[in-house]
PDB file of C-alpha atoms in Angstrom:
ATOM      1  CA  MET A   1      -0.012   0.009   0.000  1.00 63.00           C
ATOM      2  CA  CYS A   2       1.441   3.335  -1.090  1.00 80.00           C
ATOM      3  CA  ILE A   3       0.302   6.345   0.931  1.00 83.00           C
ATOM      4  CA  ASP A   4       0.269   9.462  -1.210  1.00 78.00           C
ATOM      5  CA  LYS A   5      -0.310  12.165   1.420  1.00 82.00           C
ATOM      6  CA  VAL A   6      -0.529  12.369   5.176  1.00 90.00           C
ATOM      7  CA  SER A   7      -1.923  15.313   7.156  1.00 92.00           C
ATOM      8  CA  ILE A   8      -2.386  15.904  10.887  1.00 95.00           C
ATOM      9  CA  MET A   9      -5.472  17.963  11.595  1.00 95.00           C
ATOM     10  CA  GLY A  10      -7.883  19.001  14.362  1.00 91.00           C
ATOM     11  CA  LYS A  11      -5.401  20.385  16.892  1.00 89.00           C
ATOM     12  CA  ASP A  12      -2.940  17.637  16.052  1.00 94.00           C
ATOM     13  CA  ARG A  13      -5.350  14.869  17.189  1.00 96.00           C
ATOM     14  CA  TYR A  14      -6.575  13.491  13.880  1.00 97.00           C
ATOM     15  CA  LEU A  15      -4.757  11.858  10.937  1.00 95.00           C
ATOM     16  CA  VAL A  16      -5.944  12.048   7.301  1.00 95.00           C
ATOM     17  CA  ALA A  17      -4.182  10.113   4.521  1.00 93.00           C
ATOM     18  CA  TYR A  18      -4.815   8.892   0.988  1.00 91.00           C
ATOM     19  CA  THR A  19      -3.820   5.832  -1.041  1.00 90.00           C
ATOM     20  CA  THR A  20      -4.748   5.252  -4.679  1.00 88.00           C
ATOM     21  CA  ASP A  21      -8.283   4.030  -3.844  1.00 90.00           C
ATOM     22  CA  THR A  22      -8.771   4.496  -0.102  1.00 93.00           C
ATOM     23  CA  LEU A  23      -9.053   7.175   2.509  1.00 94.00           C
ATOM     24  CA  LEU A  24      -7.473   6.791   5.941  1.00 95.00           C
ATOM     25  CA  VAL A  25      -8.701   8.769   8.963  1.00 96.00           C
ATOM     26  CA  GLY A  26      -7.508   8.184  12.518  1.00 97.00           C
ATOM     27  CA  ASP A  27      -8.035   9.396  16.041  1.00 97.00           C
ATOM     28  CA  LEU A  28      -4.474   9.544  17.436  1.00 96.00           C
ATOM     29  CA  THR A  29      -5.619  10.044  21.016  1.00 95.00           C
ATOM     30  CA  HIS A  30      -7.584   6.767  21.133  1.00 95.00           C
ATOM     31  CA  ASN A  31      -5.493   4.901  18.527  1.00 96.00           C
ATOM     32  CA  LYS A  32      -8.444   4.273  16.224  1.00 96.00           C
ATOM     33  CA  LEU A  33      -7.740   4.102  12.496  1.00 96.00           C
ATOM     34  CA  SER A  34     -10.184   3.663   9.611  1.00 97.00           C
ATOM     35  CA  GLU A  35      -9.446   2.843   5.999  1.00 96.00           C
ATOM     36  CA  VAL A  36     -12.435   3.186   3.686  1.00 96.00           C
ATOM     37  CA  PRO A  37     -12.886   2.906  -0.125  1.00 94.00           C
ATOM     38  CA  TRP A  38     -12.499   6.290  -1.694  1.00 92.00           C
ATOM     39  CA  GLN A  39     -12.567   7.568  -5.276  1.00 84.00           C
ATOM     40  CA  GLY A  40     -10.083  10.293  -6.154  1.00 70.00           C
ATOM     41  CA  THR A  41     -11.728  13.733  -5.814  1.00 72.00           C
ATOM     42  CA  GLY A  42      -8.689  15.891  -6.402  1.00 70.00           C
ATOM     43  CA  GLY A  43      -8.136  16.530  -2.724  1.00 76.00           C
ATOM     44  CA  ASN A  44     -11.084  18.932  -2.477  1.00 86.00           C
ATOM     45  CA  GLU A  45     -12.630  17.284   0.592  1.00 92.00           C
ATOM     46  CA  LYS A  46     -13.273  19.302   3.763  1.00 93.00           C
ATOM     47  CA  PHE A  47     -12.861  17.443   7.060  1.00 95.00           C
ATOM     48  CA  PHE A  48     -14.727  18.213  10.239  1.00 94.00           C
ATOM     49  CA  PHE A  49     -13.688  16.794  13.580  1.00 95.00           C
ATOM     50  CA  GLU A  50     -16.219  18.328  16.010  1.00 92.00           C
ATOM     51  CA  ASN A  51     -17.639  14.904  16.832  1.00 92.00           C
ATOM     52  CA  GLU A  52     -15.248  12.590  18.713  1.00 92.00           C
ATOM     53  CA  ASN A  53     -16.748   9.444  17.314  1.00 93.00           C
ATOM     54  CA  VAL A  54     -16.970  10.194  13.635  1.00 96.00           C
ATOM     55  CA  CYS A  55     -15.121  12.174  10.951  1.00 96.00           C
ATOM     56  CA  MET A  56     -17.391  14.187   8.643  1.00 95.00           C
ATOM     57  CA  VAL A  57     -16.074  14.447   5.105  1.00 95.00           C
ATOM     58  CA  PHE A  58     -17.736  16.948   2.771  1.00 94.00           C
ATOM     59  CA  ASN A  59     -17.193  17.219  -0.964  1.00 90.00           C
ATOM     60  CA  ALA A  60     -19.325  18.620  -3.805  1.00 86.00           C
ATOM     61  CA  GLY A  61     -22.583  18.594  -1.898  1.00 89.00           C
ATOM     62  CA  GLU A  62     -22.081  15.112  -0.433  1.00 92.00           C
ATOM     63  CA  LEU A  63     -21.459  14.346   3.207  1.00 94.00           C
ATOM     64  CA  SER A  64     -19.807  11.054   4.171  1.00 95.00           C
ATOM     65  CA  LEU A  65     -19.407   9.796   7.789  1.00 96.00           C
ATOM     66  CA  VAL A  66     -16.436   7.654   8.818  1.00 97.00           C
ATOM     67  CA  GLU A  67     -16.605   6.144  12.273  1.00 96.00           C
ATOM     68  CA  TYR A  68     -13.149   5.877  13.802  1.00 97.00           C
ATOM     69  CA  GLY A  69     -12.020   2.265  13.965  1.00 96.00           C
ATOM     70  CA  ASN A  70     -14.540   1.066  11.308  1.00 95.00           C
ATOM     71  CA  ASN A  71     -13.330   0.301   7.778  1.00 97.00           C
ATOM     72  CA  GLU A  72     -16.678   0.948   6.110  1.00 95.00           C
ATOM     73  CA  ILE A  73     -18.302   4.305   5.432  1.00 96.00           C
ATOM     74  CA  LEU A  74     -21.065   4.719   8.014  1.00 95.00           C
ATOM     75  CA  GLY A  75     -23.294   6.639   5.611  1.00 94.00           C
ATOM     76  CA  THR A  76     -23.527   9.249   2.848  1.00 94.00           C
ATOM     77  CA  VAL A  77     -26.158  11.926   2.319  1.00 94.00           C
ATOM     78  CA  ARG A  78     -26.704  14.856   0.012  1.00 92.00           C
ATOM     79  CA  THR A  79     -26.639  18.285   1.672  1.00 92.00           C
ATOM     80  CA  GLU A  80     -25.347  21.792   0.790  1.00 89.00           C
ATOM     81  CA  PHE A  81     -25.239  22.848   4.481  1.00 89.00           C
ATOM     82  CA  MET A  82     -21.926  21.678   5.926  1.00 86.00           C
ATOM     83  CA  ASN A  83     -21.995  23.488   9.262  1.00 88.00           C
ATOM     84  CA  PRO A  84     -21.370  21.659  12.592  1.00 86.00           C
ATOM     85  CA  HIS A  85     -24.381  23.556  14.014  1.00 92.00           C
ATOM     86  CA  LEU A  86     -26.638  22.111  11.293  1.00 95.00           C
ATOM     87  CA  ILE A  87     -25.572  18.475  11.585  1.00 96.00           C
ATOM     88  CA  SER A  88     -25.927  16.311  14.672  1.00 97.00           C
ATOM     89  CA  VAL A  89     -24.515  12.761  14.875  1.00 97.00           C
ATOM     90  CA  ARG A  90     -24.983  10.412  17.907  1.00 96.00           C
ATOM     91  CA  LEU A  91     -23.261   7.041  17.956  1.00 95.00           C
ATOM     92  CA  ASN A  92     -23.963   4.795  20.949  1.00 91.00           C
ATOM     93  CA  GLU A  93     -23.275   7.621  23.391  1.00 88.00           C
ATOM     94  CA  ARG A  94     -25.549   6.394  26.139  1.00 83.00           C
ATOM     95  CA  LYS A  95     -26.630   2.846  27.013  1.00 78.00           C
ATOM     96  CA  GLN A  96     -30.313   2.071  26.514  1.00 77.00           C
ATOM     97  CA  ARG A  97     -32.164  -1.063  27.534  1.00 80.00           C
ATOM     98  CA  GLY A  98     -32.782  -3.305  24.536  1.00 74.00           C
ATOM     99  CA  VAL A  99     -30.804  -1.090  22.124  1.00 77.00           C
ATOM    100  CA  ASP A 100     -27.421  -2.454  21.002  1.00 81.00           C
ATOM    101  CA  ASN A 101     -26.588  -0.280  17.992  1.00 87.00           C
ATOM    102  CA  ASN A 102     -27.919   3.252  18.281  1.00 92.00           C
ATOM    103  CA  LYS A 103     -26.617   5.490  15.470  1.00 95.00           C
ATOM    104  CA  LYS A 104     -28.611   8.541  14.474  1.00 96.00           C
ATOM    105  CA  MET A 105     -27.977  11.676  12.416  1.00 97.00           C
ATOM    106  CA  ALA A 106     -30.008  14.834  11.892  1.00 98.00           C
ATOM    107  CA  TYR A 107     -29.152  17.238   9.058  1.00 97.00           C
ATOM    108  CA  LEU A 108     -30.605  19.896   6.832  1.00 96.00           C
ATOM    109  CA  VAL A 109     -31.990  18.853   3.387  1.00 94.00           C
ATOM    110  CA  ASP A 110     -32.762  22.522   2.646  1.00 94.00           C
ATOM    111  CA  LEU A 111     -33.064  25.760   4.654  1.00 95.00           C
ATOM    112  CA  LYS A 112     -36.380  24.695   6.227  1.00 97.00           C
ATOM    113  CA  THR A 113     -36.266  20.886   6.215  1.00 97.00           C
ATOM    114  CA  ILE A 114     -34.580  18.513   8.665  1.00 98.00           C
ATOM    115  CA  THR A 115     -34.210  14.744   8.137  1.00 97.00           C
ATOM    116  CA  VAL A 116     -33.296  12.314  10.876  1.00 98.00           C
ATOM    117  CA  VAL A 117     -31.617   9.064   9.713  1.00 97.00           C
ATOM    118  CA  ASP A 118     -31.026   5.796  11.487  1.00 96.00           C
ATOM    119  CA  MET A 119     -27.450   5.135  10.318  1.00 94.00           C
ATOM    120  CA  ALA A 120     -27.590   1.512  11.479  1.00 91.00           C
ATOM    121  CA  THR A 121     -30.414   0.730   8.978  1.00 92.00           C
ATOM    122  CA  GLY A 122     -30.019   3.566   6.480  1.00 91.00           C
ATOM    123  CA  PHE A 123     -33.727   4.565   6.805  1.00 94.00           C
ATOM    124  CA  ASN A 124     -35.107   8.055   7.274  1.00 96.00           C
ATOM    125  CA  ILE A 125     -37.039   7.982  10.578  1.00 96.00           C
ATOM    126  CA  ALA A 126     -38.293  11.600  10.871  1.00 97.00           C
ATOM    127  CA  THR A 127     -38.742  14.684   8.735  1.00 96.00           C
ATOM    128  CA  VAL A 128     -39.394  18.229   9.857  1.00 97.00           C
ATOM    129  CA  ASN A 129     -40.893  20.681   7.354  1.00 97.00           C
ATOM    130  CA  HIS A 130     -40.637  24.058   9.016  1.00 97.00           C
ATOM    131  CA  ASP A 131     -41.963  27.498   7.990  1.00 95.00           C
ATOM    132  CA  SER A 132     -38.817  29.456   8.846  1.00 97.00           C
ATOM    133  CA  ARG A 133     -35.081  29.085   8.209  1.00 97.00           C
ATOM    134  CA  ILE A 134     -33.364  26.741  10.692  1.00 97.00           C
ATOM    135  CA  ASP A 135     -30.056  27.987  12.134  1.00 96.00           C
ATOM    136  CA  TRP A 136     -29.236  25.332  14.837  1.00 97.00           C
ATOM    137  CA  LEU A 137     -30.117  21.728  15.618  1.00 98.00           C
ATOM    138  CA  GLU A 138     -28.944  18.975  17.963  1.00 97.00           C
ATOM    139  CA  LEU A 139     -30.108  15.460  18.926  1.00 98.00           C
ATOM    140  CA  ASN A 140     -29.921  14.341  22.498  1.00 96.00           C
ATOM    141  CA  GLU A 141     -27.414  11.523  23.274  1.00 95.00           C
ATOM    142  CA  THR A 142     -29.945   8.751  22.742  1.00 94.00           C
ATOM    143  CA  GLY A 143     -31.177  10.200  19.452  1.00 95.00           C
ATOM    144  CA  ARG A 144     -34.796  10.118  20.724  1.00 95.00           C
ATOM    145  CA  THR A 145     -35.316  13.879  20.876  1.00 97.00           C
ATOM    146  CA  LEU A 146     -34.269  16.723  18.611  1.00 98.00           C
ATOM    147  CA  LEU A 147     -33.921  20.398  19.514  1.00 98.00           C
ATOM    148  CA  PHE A 148     -33.819  22.991  16.776  1.00 98.00           C
ATOM    149  CA  ARG A 149     -33.962  26.763  16.568  1.00 98.00           C
ATOM    150  CA  ASP A 150     -35.129  28.957  13.709  1.00 97.00           C
ATOM    151  CA  LYS A 151     -34.197  32.477  12.546  1.00 97.00           C
ATOM    152  CA  LYS A 152     -37.118  33.902  14.546  1.00 97.00           C
ATOM    153  CA  LEU A 153     -35.254  32.638  17.660  1.00 97.00           C
ATOM    154  CA  LYS A 154     -37.956  30.149  18.459  1.00 98.00           C
ATOM    155  CA  LEU A 155     -36.757  26.917  20.083  1.00 98.00           C
ATOM    156  CA  HIS A 156     -38.597  23.739  19.086  1.00 98.00           C
ATOM    157  CA  LEU A 157     -38.614  20.173  20.404  1.00 98.00           C
ATOM    158  CA  LEU A 158     -39.255  17.113  18.273  1.00 98.00           C
ATOM    159  CA  ASP A 159     -40.029  13.587  19.537  1.00 97.00           C
ATOM    160  CA  VAL A 160     -38.286  11.567  16.831  1.00 97.00           C
ATOM    161  CA  GLU A 161     -40.404   8.470  17.195  1.00 94.00           C
ATOM    162  CA  THR A 162     -43.863  10.130  17.270  1.00 95.00           C
ATOM    163  CA  GLN A 163     -42.744  13.235  15.260  1.00 95.00           C
ATOM    164  CA  VAL A 164     -44.710  15.425  17.684  1.00 96.00           C
ATOM    165  CA  ARG A 165     -43.278  18.911  17.599  1.00 96.00           C
ATOM    166  CA  THR A 166     -43.527  21.506  20.415  1.00 97.00           C
ATOM    167  CA  THR A 167     -42.348  25.138  20.587  1.00 98.00           C
ATOM    168  CA  ILE A 168     -40.762  25.459  24.038  1.00 98.00           C
ATOM    169  CA  LEU A 169     -39.164  28.940  24.050  1.00 98.00           C
ATOM    170  CA  ASN A 170     -39.301  32.274  22.233  1.00 97.00           C
ATOM    171  CA  TYR A 171     -36.371  34.717  21.837  1.00 96.00           C
ATOM    172  CA  CYS A 172     -33.886  31.888  22.452  1.00 96.00           C
ATOM    173  CA  THR A 173     -30.287  33.204  22.291  1.00 94.00           C
ATOM    174  CA  TYR A 174     -28.517  30.164  23.733  1.00 94.00           C
ATOM    175  CA  VAL A 175     -29.308  26.437  24.205  1.00 96.00           C
ATOM    176  CA  GLN A 176     -27.508  23.161  25.008  1.00 95.00           C
ATOM    177  CA  TRP A 177     -28.110  19.635  26.155  1.00 97.00           C
ATOM    178  CA  VAL A 178     -26.495  18.914  29.500  1.00 95.00           C
ATOM    179  CA  PRO A 179     -24.016  16.073  28.904  1.00 93.00           C
ATOM    180  CA  LEU A 180     -24.956  12.579  30.125  1.00 91.00           C
ATOM    181  CA  SER A 181     -28.582  13.612  30.682  1.00 93.00           C
ATOM    182  CA  ASP A 182     -31.755  14.845  28.980  1.00 94.00           C
ATOM    183  CA  VAL A 183     -31.651  18.187  30.805  1.00 96.00           C
ATOM    184  CA  VAL A 184     -31.861  21.263  28.558  1.00 97.00           C
ATOM    185  CA  VAL A 185     -30.471  24.687  29.443  1.00 96.00           C
ATOM    186  CA  ALA A 186     -31.486  27.694  27.362  1.00 96.00           C
ATOM    187  CA  GLN A 187     -31.558  31.453  27.621  1.00 94.00           C
ATOM    188  CA  ASN A 188     -33.995  34.036  26.358  1.00 93.00           C
ATOM    189  CA  ARG A 189     -34.248  37.812  26.916  1.00 88.00           C
ATOM    190  CA  GLY A 190     -34.214  37.847  30.650  1.00 88.00           C
ATOM    191  CA  ASN A 191     -34.203  34.289  31.967  1.00 94.00           C
ATOM    192  CA  LEU A 192     -32.093  31.224  32.188  1.00 94.00           C
ATOM    193  CA  CYS A 193     -34.481  28.317  31.501  1.00 96.00           C
ATOM    194  CA  VAL A 194     -33.928  24.736  32.569  1.00 97.00           C
ATOM    195  CA  TRP A 195     -35.950  21.665  31.608  1.00 97.00           C
ATOM    196  CA  TYR A 196     -35.040  18.897  34.088  1.00 96.00           C
ATOM    197  CA  ASN A 197     -37.445  16.484  32.324  1.00 93.00           C
ATOM    198  CA  ILE A 198     -37.662  17.270  28.609  1.00 94.00           C
ATOM    199  CA  ASP A 199     -40.438  14.678  28.230  1.00 92.00           C
ATOM    200  CA  SER A 200     -42.585  17.303  30.019  1.00 94.00           C
ATOM    201  CA  PRO A 201     -41.614  20.399  28.051  1.00 94.00           C
ATOM    202  CA  GLU A 202     -44.302  22.536  29.743  1.00 94.00           C
ATOM    203  CA  ARG A 203     -42.423  22.114  33.057  1.00 96.00           C
ATOM    204  CA  VAL A 204     -39.633  24.671  32.834  1.00 96.00           C
ATOM    205  CA  THR A 205     -37.723  26.287  35.685  1.00 96.00           C
ATOM    206  CA  MET A 206     -36.752  29.946  35.045  1.00 95.00           C
ATOM    207  CA  PHE A 207     -34.047  31.926  36.778  1.00 93.00           C
ATOM    208  CA  PRO A 208     -34.110  35.729  36.208  1.00 92.00           C
ATOM    209  CA  ILE A 209     -30.764  37.039  34.907  1.00 83.00           C
ATOM    210  CA  LYS A 210     -29.465  40.362  36.130  1.00 70.00           C
ATOM    211  CA  VAL A 211     -26.889  42.412  34.256  1.00 47.00           C
ATOM    212  CA  ARG A 212     -23.304  41.428  35.045  1.00 45.00           C
ATOM    213  CA  SER A 213     -24.466  38.610  37.305  1.00 42.00           C
ATOM    214  CA  LEU A 214     -23.474  34.991  37.272  1.00 39.00           C
ATOM    215  CA  VAL A 215     -26.206  32.384  37.422  1.00 42.00           C
ATOM    216  CA  ARG A 216     -25.420  28.916  38.809  1.00 47.00           C
ATOM    217  CA  VAL A 217     -27.743  26.053  37.993  1.00 44.00           C
ATOM    218  CA  ILE A 218     -27.350  22.563  39.437  1.00 38.00           C
ATOM    219  CA  SER A 219     -28.331  19.651  37.263  1.00 39.00           C
ATOM    220  CA  ILE A 220     -30.350  17.018  39.180  1.00 37.00           C
ATOM    221  CA  GLN A 221     -28.710  14.182  37.261  1.00 37.00           C
ATOM    222  CA  GLN A 222     -25.094  15.255  37.547  1.00 41.00           C
ATOM    223  CA  GLN A 223     -25.006  17.735  40.391  1.00 39.00           C
ATOM    224  CA  ALA A 224     -22.752  19.668  38.018  1.00 41.00           C
ATOM    225  CA  PRO A 225     -22.703  23.506  37.795  1.00 41.00           C
ATOM    226  CA  PHE A 226     -23.635  25.317  34.615  1.00 41.00           C
ATOM    227  CA  TYR A 227     -22.973  29.011  34.189  1.00 39.00           C
ATOM    228  CA  SER A 228     -24.342  31.748  31.983  1.00 38.00           C
ATOM    229  CA  TRP A 229     -23.261  35.367  31.750  1.00 40.00           C
ATOM    230  CA  GLU A 230     -25.579  38.215  30.828  1.00 36.00           C
TER     231      GLU A 230
END
């Protein structure tokens, strides 16, 4: 095997290399290397390393996912929106009873349409047709629930299985899933908002934010502090 080019990327953590007909990507921190079939594309690929479990490779409107340590391409989709805030991939990040291979991805098909794919089966499992441009989305760690925000700063919640959609916050300027839980922290004009049980989106705890004050919120699941500046 003749390796044509080797690059170290992503803060010196990830390796990218080419042979005549394969692509190699590796996580140097965890010693995981993948070699997948790859047709020559002139070296025009763009690589994204925001997700620690998978390398996202974008070229000419096509997104390919390479799971570190796996020698087959996990999946390929067509999209023109290669932005880490508009693609969410979850690969077996949290154990679930009766689920052995949980691999989900949410991405934009167009400015107002989200598709959620089961990467283990290759099937589309949910579609969101929205009436406003979407500027952020993220699945929770189990891939059961999707949060997304639109240009009107409305935050929406989607149950992936039932495809029931709920608007949970207006004027949303910040949002994140709390790691290792289904707790959501978000901020609007004057409040820090916390959903300790996202399955009951109507039950939200709000903490007023004062100018130049630091708000400390304790997650029930983790007892870990989260901070927000105003």
